[in-house]
PDB file of C-alpha atoms in Angstrom:
ATOM      1  CA  UNK A   1     -13.501  -6.115   7.958  1.00  0.00           C
ATOM      2  CA  UNK A   2     -12.937  -2.556   5.945  1.00  0.00           C
ATOM      3  CA  UNK A   3     -14.031  -2.350   2.727  1.00  0.00           C
ATOM      4  CA  UNK A   4     -11.923   0.001   0.259  1.00  0.00           C
ATOM      5  CA  UNK A   5     -13.059  -0.276  -3.158  1.00  0.00           C
ATOM      6  CA  UNK A   6     -12.520   1.668  -6.880  1.00  0.00           C
ATOM      7  CA  UNK A   7     -13.427   2.626 -10.027  1.00  0.00           C
ATOM      8  CA  UNK A   8     -12.782   1.708 -12.730  1.00  0.00           C
ATOM      9  CA  UNK A   9     -10.546  -1.890 -12.041  1.00  0.00           C
ATOM     10  CA  UNK A  10      -9.255  -0.683 -15.565  1.00  0.00           C
ATOM     11  CA  UNK A  11      -8.787   1.631 -18.204  1.00  0.00           C
ATOM     12  CA  UNK A  12      -7.001   2.842 -21.206  1.00  0.00           C
ATOM     13  CA  UNK A  13      -7.322   5.991 -22.862  1.00  0.00           C
ATOM     14  CA  UNK A  14      -5.926   7.815 -25.292  1.00  0.00           C
ATOM     15  CA  UNK A  15      -3.204  10.502 -24.720  1.00  0.00           C
ATOM     16  CA  UNK A  16      -4.517  13.909 -24.041  1.00  0.00           C
ATOM     17  CA  UNK A  17      -7.457  13.225 -22.577  1.00  0.00           C
ATOM     18  CA  UNK A  18      -8.789  12.925 -18.250  1.00  0.00           C
ATOM     19  CA  UNK A  19      -9.077   9.970 -16.721  1.00  0.00           C
ATOM     20  CA  UNK A  20     -11.564   9.535 -13.403  1.00  0.00           C
ATOM     21  CA  UNK A  21     -10.731   7.137 -10.357  1.00  0.00           C
ATOM     22  CA  UNK A  22     -13.016   6.972  -7.617  1.00  0.00           C
ATOM     23  CA  UNK A  23     -12.523   5.554  -4.297  1.00  0.00           C
ATOM     24  CA  UNK A  24     -15.078   4.903  -1.883  1.00  0.00           C
ATOM     25  CA  UNK A  25     -15.521   3.343   1.086  1.00  0.00           C
ATOM     26  CA  UNK A  26     -18.070   0.813   1.655  1.00  0.00           C
ATOM     27  CA  UNK A  27     -18.638  -0.014   5.573  1.00  0.00           C
ATOM     28  CA  UNK A  28     -17.211   2.611   6.938  1.00  0.00           C
ATOM     29  CA  UNK A  29     -16.886   6.555   7.187  1.00  0.00           C
ATOM     30  CA  UNK A  30     -13.255   7.094   6.221  1.00  0.00           C
ATOM     31  CA  UNK A  31     -11.892  10.433   7.600  1.00  0.00           C
ATOM     32  CA  UNK A  32      -8.675  10.109   5.599  1.00  0.00           C
ATOM     33  CA  UNK A  33      -8.053   8.100   2.369  1.00  0.00           C
ATOM     34  CA  UNK A  34      -4.641   8.233   0.398  1.00  0.00           C
ATOM     35  CA  UNK A  35      -3.647   8.046  -3.083  1.00  0.00           C
ATOM     36  CA  UNK A  36      -0.911   5.431  -4.345  1.00  0.00           C
ATOM     37  CA  UNK A  37       1.053   4.929  -7.878  1.00  0.00           C
ATOM     38  CA  UNK A  38       3.098   1.926  -7.738  1.00  0.00           C
ATOM     39  CA  UNK A  39       5.119   1.370 -11.638  1.00  0.00           C
ATOM     40  CA  UNK A  40       5.829  -2.375 -12.459  1.00  0.00           C
ATOM     41  CA  UNK A  41       8.728  -3.913 -10.374  1.00  0.00           C
ATOM     42  CA  UNK A  42       9.188  -2.029  -7.709  1.00  0.00           C
ATOM     43  CA  UNK A  43       6.689  -0.438  -4.647  1.00  0.00           C
ATOM     44  CA  UNK A  44       3.316   1.366  -4.279  1.00  0.00           C
ATOM     45  CA  UNK A  45       4.603   5.720  -3.571  1.00  0.00           C
ATOM     46  CA  UNK A  46       2.282   7.254  -1.745  1.00  0.00           C
ATOM     47  CA  UNK A  47       0.670  10.687  -3.996  1.00  0.00           C
ATOM     48  CA  UNK A  48      -1.409  12.668  -1.584  1.00  0.00           C
ATOM     49  CA  UNK A  49      -3.767  12.515   1.064  1.00  0.00           C
ATOM     50  CA  UNK A  50      -6.887  13.892   1.098  1.00  0.00           C
ATOM     51  CA  UNK A  51      -9.194  14.800   4.002  1.00  0.00           C
ATOM     52  CA  UNK A  52     -12.892  15.152   3.765  1.00  0.00           C
ATOM     53  CA  UNK A  53     -14.372  18.297   3.793  1.00  0.00           C
ATOM     54  CA  UNK A  54     -10.311  19.982   2.708  1.00  0.00           C
ATOM     55  CA  UNK A  55      -7.510  20.717   0.495  1.00  0.00           C
ATOM     56  CA  UNK A  56      -5.330  17.685  -0.660  1.00  0.00           C
ATOM     57  CA  UNK A  57      -1.706  17.418   0.841  1.00  0.00           C
ATOM     58  CA  UNK A  58       0.443  16.816  -1.275  1.00  0.00           C
ATOM     59  CA  UNK A  59       4.176  14.461  -1.222  1.00  0.00           C
ATOM     60  CA  UNK A  60       6.952  16.511  -2.838  1.00  0.00           C
ATOM     61  CA  UNK A  61       7.017  16.204  -6.527  1.00  0.00           C
ATOM     62  CA  UNK A  62       3.472  15.246  -7.148  1.00  0.00           C
ATOM     63  CA  UNK A  63       1.881  17.679  -9.138  1.00  0.00           C
ATOM     64  CA  UNK A  64      -1.430  18.532  -8.178  1.00  0.00           C
ATOM     65  CA  UNK A  65      -2.367  20.145 -11.776  1.00  0.00           C
ATOM     66  CA  UNK A  66      -1.921  17.548 -13.102  1.00  0.00           C
ATOM     67  CA  UNK A  67      -3.644  15.153 -10.610  1.00  0.00           C
ATOM     68  CA  UNK A  68      -6.876  16.471  -8.506  1.00  0.00           C
ATOM     69  CA  UNK A  69      -7.650  14.790  -5.665  1.00  0.00           C
ATOM     70  CA  UNK A  70     -11.319  15.488  -4.480  1.00  0.00           C
ATOM     71  CA  UNK A  71     -12.734  14.568  -0.818  1.00  0.00           C
ATOM     72  CA  UNK A  72     -16.250  15.494  -0.974  1.00  0.00           C
ATOM     73  CA  UNK A  73     -18.148  13.096   1.487  1.00  0.00           C
ATOM     74  CA  UNK A  74     -16.418  10.584   4.713  1.00  0.00           C
ATOM     75  CA  UNK A  75     -17.225   7.350   1.486  1.00  0.00           C
ATOM     76  CA  UNK A  76     -15.926   8.954  -1.960  1.00  0.00           C
ATOM     77  CA  UNK A  77     -12.883  10.427  -2.997  1.00  0.00           C
ATOM     78  CA  UNK A  78     -12.026  11.085  -6.465  1.00  0.00           C
ATOM     79  CA  UNK A  79      -7.617  11.228  -8.200  1.00  0.00           C
ATOM     80  CA  UNK A  80      -8.462  12.875 -11.897  1.00  0.00           C
ATOM     81  CA  UNK A  81      -5.568  12.790 -13.846  1.00  0.00           C
ATOM     82  CA  UNK A  82      -5.584  15.234 -16.036  1.00  0.00           C
ATOM     83  CA  UNK A  83      -4.413  15.885 -19.752  1.00  0.00           C
ATOM     84  CA  UNK A  84      -2.914  12.267 -19.324  1.00  0.00           C
ATOM     85  CA  UNK A  85       0.386  11.195 -21.132  1.00  0.00           C
ATOM     86  CA  UNK A  86       2.173   8.054 -22.073  1.00  0.00           C
ATOM     87  CA  UNK A  87       4.316   8.576 -18.420  1.00  0.00           C
ATOM     88  CA  UNK A  88       0.567   8.794 -16.641  1.00  0.00           C
ATOM     89  CA  UNK A  89       0.593   4.553 -17.696  1.00  0.00           C
ATOM     90  CA  UNK A  90       0.715   3.243 -13.831  1.00  0.00           C
ATOM     91  CA  UNK A  91      -1.476   1.426 -11.166  1.00  0.00           C
ATOM     92  CA  UNK A  92      -3.656   3.904  -8.422  1.00  0.00           C
ATOM     93  CA  UNK A  93      -4.434   2.339  -5.035  1.00  0.00           C
ATOM     94  CA  UNK A  94      -6.696   4.239  -2.763  1.00  0.00           C
ATOM     95  CA  UNK A  95      -6.168   3.348   0.873  1.00  0.00           C
ATOM     96  CA  UNK A  96      -8.649   4.986   3.728  1.00  0.00           C
ATOM     97  CA  UNK A  97      -8.543   5.497   7.127  1.00  0.00           C
ATOM     98  CA  UNK A  98     -11.225   5.845  10.178  1.00  0.00           C
ATOM     99  CA  UNK A  99      -8.426   8.403  11.884  1.00  0.00           C
ATOM    100  CA  UNK A 100      -6.243   8.115  14.466  1.00  0.00           C
ATOM    101  CA  UNK A 101      -8.128   6.048  17.408  1.00  0.00           C
ATOM    102  CA  UNK A 102      -5.285   5.319  20.037  1.00  0.00           C
ATOM    103  CA  UNK A 103      -2.648   5.368  17.794  1.00  0.00           C
ATOM    104  CA  UNK A 104      -4.131   2.856  15.606  1.00  0.00           C
ATOM    105  CA  UNK A 105      -4.080   3.626  11.916  1.00  0.00           C
ATOM    106  CA  UNK A 106      -4.562   0.814   9.896  1.00  0.00           C
ATOM    107  CA  UNK A 107      -5.606   1.693   6.280  1.00  0.00           C
ATOM    108  CA  UNK A 108      -7.341  -0.568   4.342  1.00  0.00           C
ATOM    109  CA  UNK A 109      -6.327  -1.270   0.645  1.00  0.00           C
ATOM    110  CA  UNK A 110      -8.613  -0.593  -2.438  1.00  0.00           C
ATOM    111  CA  UNK A 111      -8.288  -3.330  -5.145  1.00  0.00           C
ATOM    112  CA  UNK A 112      -6.322  -0.632  -6.869  1.00  0.00           C
ATOM    113  CA  UNK A 113      -7.280   0.584 -10.935  1.00  0.00           C
ATOM    114  CA  UNK A 114      -4.857   0.275 -13.908  1.00  0.00           C
ATOM    115  CA  UNK A 115      -4.156   2.830 -16.432  1.00  0.00           C
ATOM    116  CA  UNK A 116      -2.620   2.723 -19.768  1.00  0.00           C
ATOM    117  CA  UNK A 117      -2.768   6.315 -21.415  1.00  0.00           C
ATOM    118  CA  UNK A 118      -1.454   5.891 -25.137  1.00  0.00           C
TER     119      UNK A 118
ATOM    120  CA  UNK B   1      12.657  10.697   7.162  1.00  0.00           C
ATOM    121  CA  UNK B   2      11.505   7.213   7.038  1.00  0.00           C
ATOM    122  CA  UNK B   3      13.631   5.061   4.714  1.00  0.00           C
ATOM    123  CA  UNK B   4      12.202   1.074   4.699  1.00  0.00           C
ATOM    124  CA  UNK B   5      13.846  -1.576   3.113  1.00  0.00           C
ATOM    125  CA  UNK B   6      12.826  -5.127   2.947  1.00  0.00           C
ATOM    126  CA  UNK B   7      15.708  -7.862   1.819  1.00  0.00           C
ATOM    127  CA  UNK B   8      16.192 -10.321   0.313  1.00  0.00           C
ATOM    128  CA  UNK B   9      15.095  -8.442  -2.666  1.00  0.00           C
ATOM    129  CA  UNK B  10      13.844 -11.687  -4.258  1.00  0.00           C
ATOM    130  CA  UNK B  11      13.989 -15.146  -2.865  1.00  0.00           C
ATOM    131  CA  UNK B  12      13.673 -18.799  -4.520  1.00  0.00           C
ATOM    132  CA  UNK B  13      13.038 -21.885  -2.161  1.00  0.00           C
ATOM    133  CA  UNK B  14      11.486 -25.495  -2.965  1.00  0.00           C
ATOM    134  CA  UNK B  15       8.448 -26.118  -1.766  1.00  0.00           C
ATOM    135  CA  UNK B  16       7.744 -27.011   3.117  1.00  0.00           C
ATOM    136  CA  UNK B  17      10.610 -24.892   3.580  1.00  0.00           C
ATOM    137  CA  UNK B  18      10.894 -22.254   6.504  1.00  0.00           C
ATOM    138  CA  UNK B  19      11.388 -18.258   5.233  1.00  0.00           C
ATOM    139  CA  UNK B  20      12.311 -15.529   6.696  1.00  0.00           C
ATOM    140  CA  UNK B  21      11.636 -12.892   4.688  1.00  0.00           C
ATOM    141  CA  UNK B  22      12.978  -9.260   7.127  1.00  0.00           C
ATOM    142  CA  UNK B  23      12.199  -5.342   6.654  1.00  0.00           C
ATOM    143  CA  UNK B  24      14.185  -2.327   8.577  1.00  0.00           C
ATOM    144  CA  UNK B  25      13.086   1.481   8.783  1.00  0.00           C
ATOM    145  CA  UNK B  26      15.654   4.202   9.875  1.00  0.00           C
ATOM    146  CA  UNK B  27      12.614   6.353  12.382  1.00  0.00           C
ATOM    147  CA  UNK B  28      11.721   4.181  15.840  1.00  0.00           C
ATOM    148  CA  UNK B  29       8.997   6.437  16.019  1.00  0.00           C
ATOM    149  CA  UNK B  30       6.311   4.609  14.335  1.00  0.00           C
ATOM    150  CA  UNK B  31       2.533   3.334  15.357  1.00  0.00           C
ATOM    151  CA  UNK B  32       2.262   0.121  13.574  1.00  0.00           C
ATOM    152  CA  UNK B  33       3.242  -1.956  11.162  1.00  0.00           C
ATOM    153  CA  UNK B  34       1.865  -3.666   8.269  1.00  0.00           C
ATOM    154  CA  UNK B  35       2.518  -6.913   6.037  1.00  0.00           C
ATOM    155  CA  UNK B  36       1.400  -6.815   2.760  1.00  0.00           C
ATOM    156  CA  UNK B  37       0.709  -9.837   0.145  1.00  0.00           C
ATOM    157  CA  UNK B  38       0.100  -8.746  -3.267  1.00  0.00           C
ATOM    158  CA  UNK B  39       0.095 -10.804  -6.555  1.00  0.00           C
ATOM    159  CA  UNK B  40       1.146  -9.577 -10.208  1.00  0.00           C
ATOM    160  CA  UNK B  41      -0.466  -7.228 -11.389  1.00  0.00           C
ATOM    161  CA  UNK B  42      -3.777  -7.194  -8.315  1.00  0.00           C
ATOM    162  CA  UNK B  43      -3.941  -4.177  -5.061  1.00  0.00           C
ATOM    163  CA  UNK B  44      -3.084  -5.830  -1.910  1.00  0.00           C
ATOM    164  CA  UNK B  45      -4.172  -8.402   0.619  1.00  0.00           C
ATOM    165  CA  UNK B  46      -3.329  -7.175   4.367  1.00  0.00           C
ATOM    166  CA  UNK B  47      -1.801 -10.079   5.608  1.00  0.00           C
ATOM    167  CA  UNK B  48      -0.427  -9.155   9.746  1.00  0.00           C
ATOM    168  CA  UNK B  49      -1.124  -5.352  10.822  1.00  0.00           C
ATOM    169  CA  UNK B  50       1.458  -4.914  14.200  1.00  0.00           C
ATOM    170  CA  UNK B  51       0.705  -2.013  16.824  1.00  0.00           C
ATOM    171  CA  UNK B  52       3.855   0.040  18.201  1.00  0.00           C
ATOM    172  CA  UNK B  53       2.988  -1.992  21.621  1.00  0.00           C
ATOM    173  CA  UNK B  54       3.352  -5.375  20.401  1.00  0.00           C
ATOM    174  CA  UNK B  55       6.360  -7.315  19.748  1.00  0.00           C
ATOM    175  CA  UNK B  56       4.090  -9.955  17.293  1.00  0.00           C
ATOM    176  CA  UNK B  57       1.569 -11.415  15.434  1.00  0.00           C
ATOM    177  CA  UNK B  58       0.641 -14.494  14.170  1.00  0.00           C
ATOM    178  CA  UNK B  59      -1.952 -15.659  11.594  1.00  0.00           C
ATOM    179  CA  UNK B  60      -1.659 -19.251  10.332  1.00  0.00           C
ATOM    180  CA  UNK B  61       1.827 -20.388   8.776  1.00  0.00           C
ATOM    181  CA  UNK B  62       2.456 -16.609   9.303  1.00  0.00           C
ATOM    182  CA  UNK B  63       4.456 -15.196  11.988  1.00  0.00           C
ATOM    183  CA  UNK B  64       5.989 -11.325  12.092  1.00  0.00           C
ATOM    184  CA  UNK B  65       7.554 -10.061  14.838  1.00  0.00           C
ATOM    185  CA  UNK B  66       8.707  -6.005  15.885  1.00  0.00           C
ATOM    186  CA  UNK B  67      11.400  -5.250  17.398  1.00  0.00           C
ATOM    187  CA  UNK B  68      10.923  -0.874  17.459  1.00  0.00           C
ATOM    188  CA  UNK B  69      14.156  -0.081  19.087  1.00  0.00           C
ATOM    189  CA  UNK B  70      16.507  -1.736  16.483  1.00  0.00           C
ATOM    190  CA  UNK B  71      14.297  -1.010  13.211  1.00  0.00           C
ATOM    191  CA  UNK B  72      12.936  -4.941  12.272  1.00  0.00           C
ATOM    192  CA  UNK B  73      10.792  -6.809  11.607  1.00  0.00           C
ATOM    193  CA  UNK B  74      10.832 -10.242  10.367  1.00  0.00           C
ATOM    194  CA  UNK B  75       7.902 -11.934   8.226  1.00  0.00           C
ATOM    195  CA  UNK B  76       8.554 -15.792   8.669  1.00  0.00           C
ATOM    196  CA  UNK B  77       6.259 -18.113   6.782  1.00  0.00           C
ATOM    197  CA  UNK B  78       5.926 -21.856   7.469  1.00  0.00           C
ATOM    198  CA  UNK B  79       5.685 -24.796   5.890  1.00  0.00           C
ATOM    199  CA  UNK B  80       5.922 -22.608   2.425  1.00  0.00           C
ATOM    200  CA  UNK B  81       4.291 -23.597  -0.308  1.00  0.00           C
ATOM    201  CA  UNK B  82       3.520 -22.481  -4.160  1.00  0.00           C
ATOM    202  CA  UNK B  83       0.929 -20.383  -3.698  1.00  0.00           C
ATOM    203  CA  UNK B  84       2.342 -18.543  -1.323  1.00  0.00           C
ATOM    204  CA  UNK B  85       4.328 -17.233  -4.683  1.00  0.00           C
ATOM    205  CA  UNK B  86       3.807 -13.680  -4.461  1.00  0.00           C
ATOM    206  CA  UNK B  87       5.106 -10.639  -3.669  1.00  0.00           C
ATOM    207  CA  UNK B  88       5.449  -9.074   0.171  1.00  0.00           C
ATOM    208  CA  UNK B  89       5.759  -5.344   1.277  1.00  0.00           C
ATOM    209  CA  UNK B  90       6.012  -3.803   4.081  1.00  0.00           C
ATOM    210  CA  UNK B  91       4.861  -0.926   5.147  1.00  0.00           C
ATOM    211  CA  UNK B  92       5.673   1.044   8.435  1.00  0.00           C
ATOM    212  CA  UNK B  93       2.581   3.320  10.293  1.00  0.00           C
ATOM    213  CA  UNK B  94       3.580   6.579  10.797  1.00  0.00           C
ATOM    214  CA  UNK B  95       1.853   9.907  12.118  1.00  0.00           C
ATOM    215  CA  UNK B  96      -0.965   9.946   9.644  1.00  0.00           C
ATOM    216  CA  UNK B  97       0.630   7.700   6.473  1.00  0.00           C
ATOM    217  CA  UNK B  98       2.163   4.777   5.663  1.00  0.00           C
ATOM    218  CA  UNK B  99       5.959   4.333   4.569  1.00  0.00           C
ATOM    219  CA  UNK B 100       6.221   1.568   2.570  1.00  0.00           C
ATOM    220  CA  UNK B 101       9.715  -0.896   1.602  1.00  0.00           C
ATOM    221  CA  UNK B 102      11.223  -2.376  -1.648  1.00  0.00           C
ATOM    222  CA  UNK B 103       9.686  -5.325  -1.475  1.00  0.00           C
ATOM    223  CA  UNK B 104      10.202  -9.399  -1.572  1.00  0.00           C
ATOM    224  CA  UNK B 105       9.518 -10.743  -4.726  1.00  0.00           C
ATOM    225  CA  UNK B 106       9.694 -14.700  -2.925  1.00  0.00           C
ATOM    226  CA  UNK B 107       8.937 -18.227  -5.735  1.00  0.00           C
ATOM    227  CA  UNK B 108       8.444 -21.290  -3.993  1.00  0.00           C
ATOM    228  CA  UNK B 109       9.191 -24.311  -6.353  1.00  0.00           C
ATOM    229  CA  UNK B 110       7.385 -27.331  -6.038  1.00  0.00           C
TER     230      UNK B 110
END
């Protein structure tokens, strides 16, 4: 099956610093990648959708200048949390799909990155 | 706007019981519905994916059904085991993105 990896799996940083999280599709080319955030004991909330070679589409309420997304290739998308603060501490999960083929749009999820901002 | 709700929010059952988890969604125009399992502090494990043209999928002790017209899906777990304890999430696939449900925290007691 399709495999998606994330790096790092966990990161601790000081308030005010920036953190970059990578999402890679290992055995397929992902036309679209998605970034989710999950707070403790809550469900996943979609933050943004990124398409290779174009600007990301952010969900309502997500600050695009704070959460920078780059999808430079068909196998790599990065999420940079700029000037991180303790309230940004969360579990970040990415997913990727092949794109719409006959209506099928199964997403394959990475293992997640736990960010703790001190 | 699609909204996805899961009932119950939490469930505790003795080992061996058959159980049903429910997922309801407000917009029936979906491409697929997927059930996931999430262990504490971990990522998502895909359990079953049902395309919009299908009515059910089975994998081992798991069976998921989909009724688009009523906006409902159920996940049936047969002969539950302590190892099934986790949070179960359903996600509804729209034109290009997934909307996740609120989750059901399951605890199976030995």
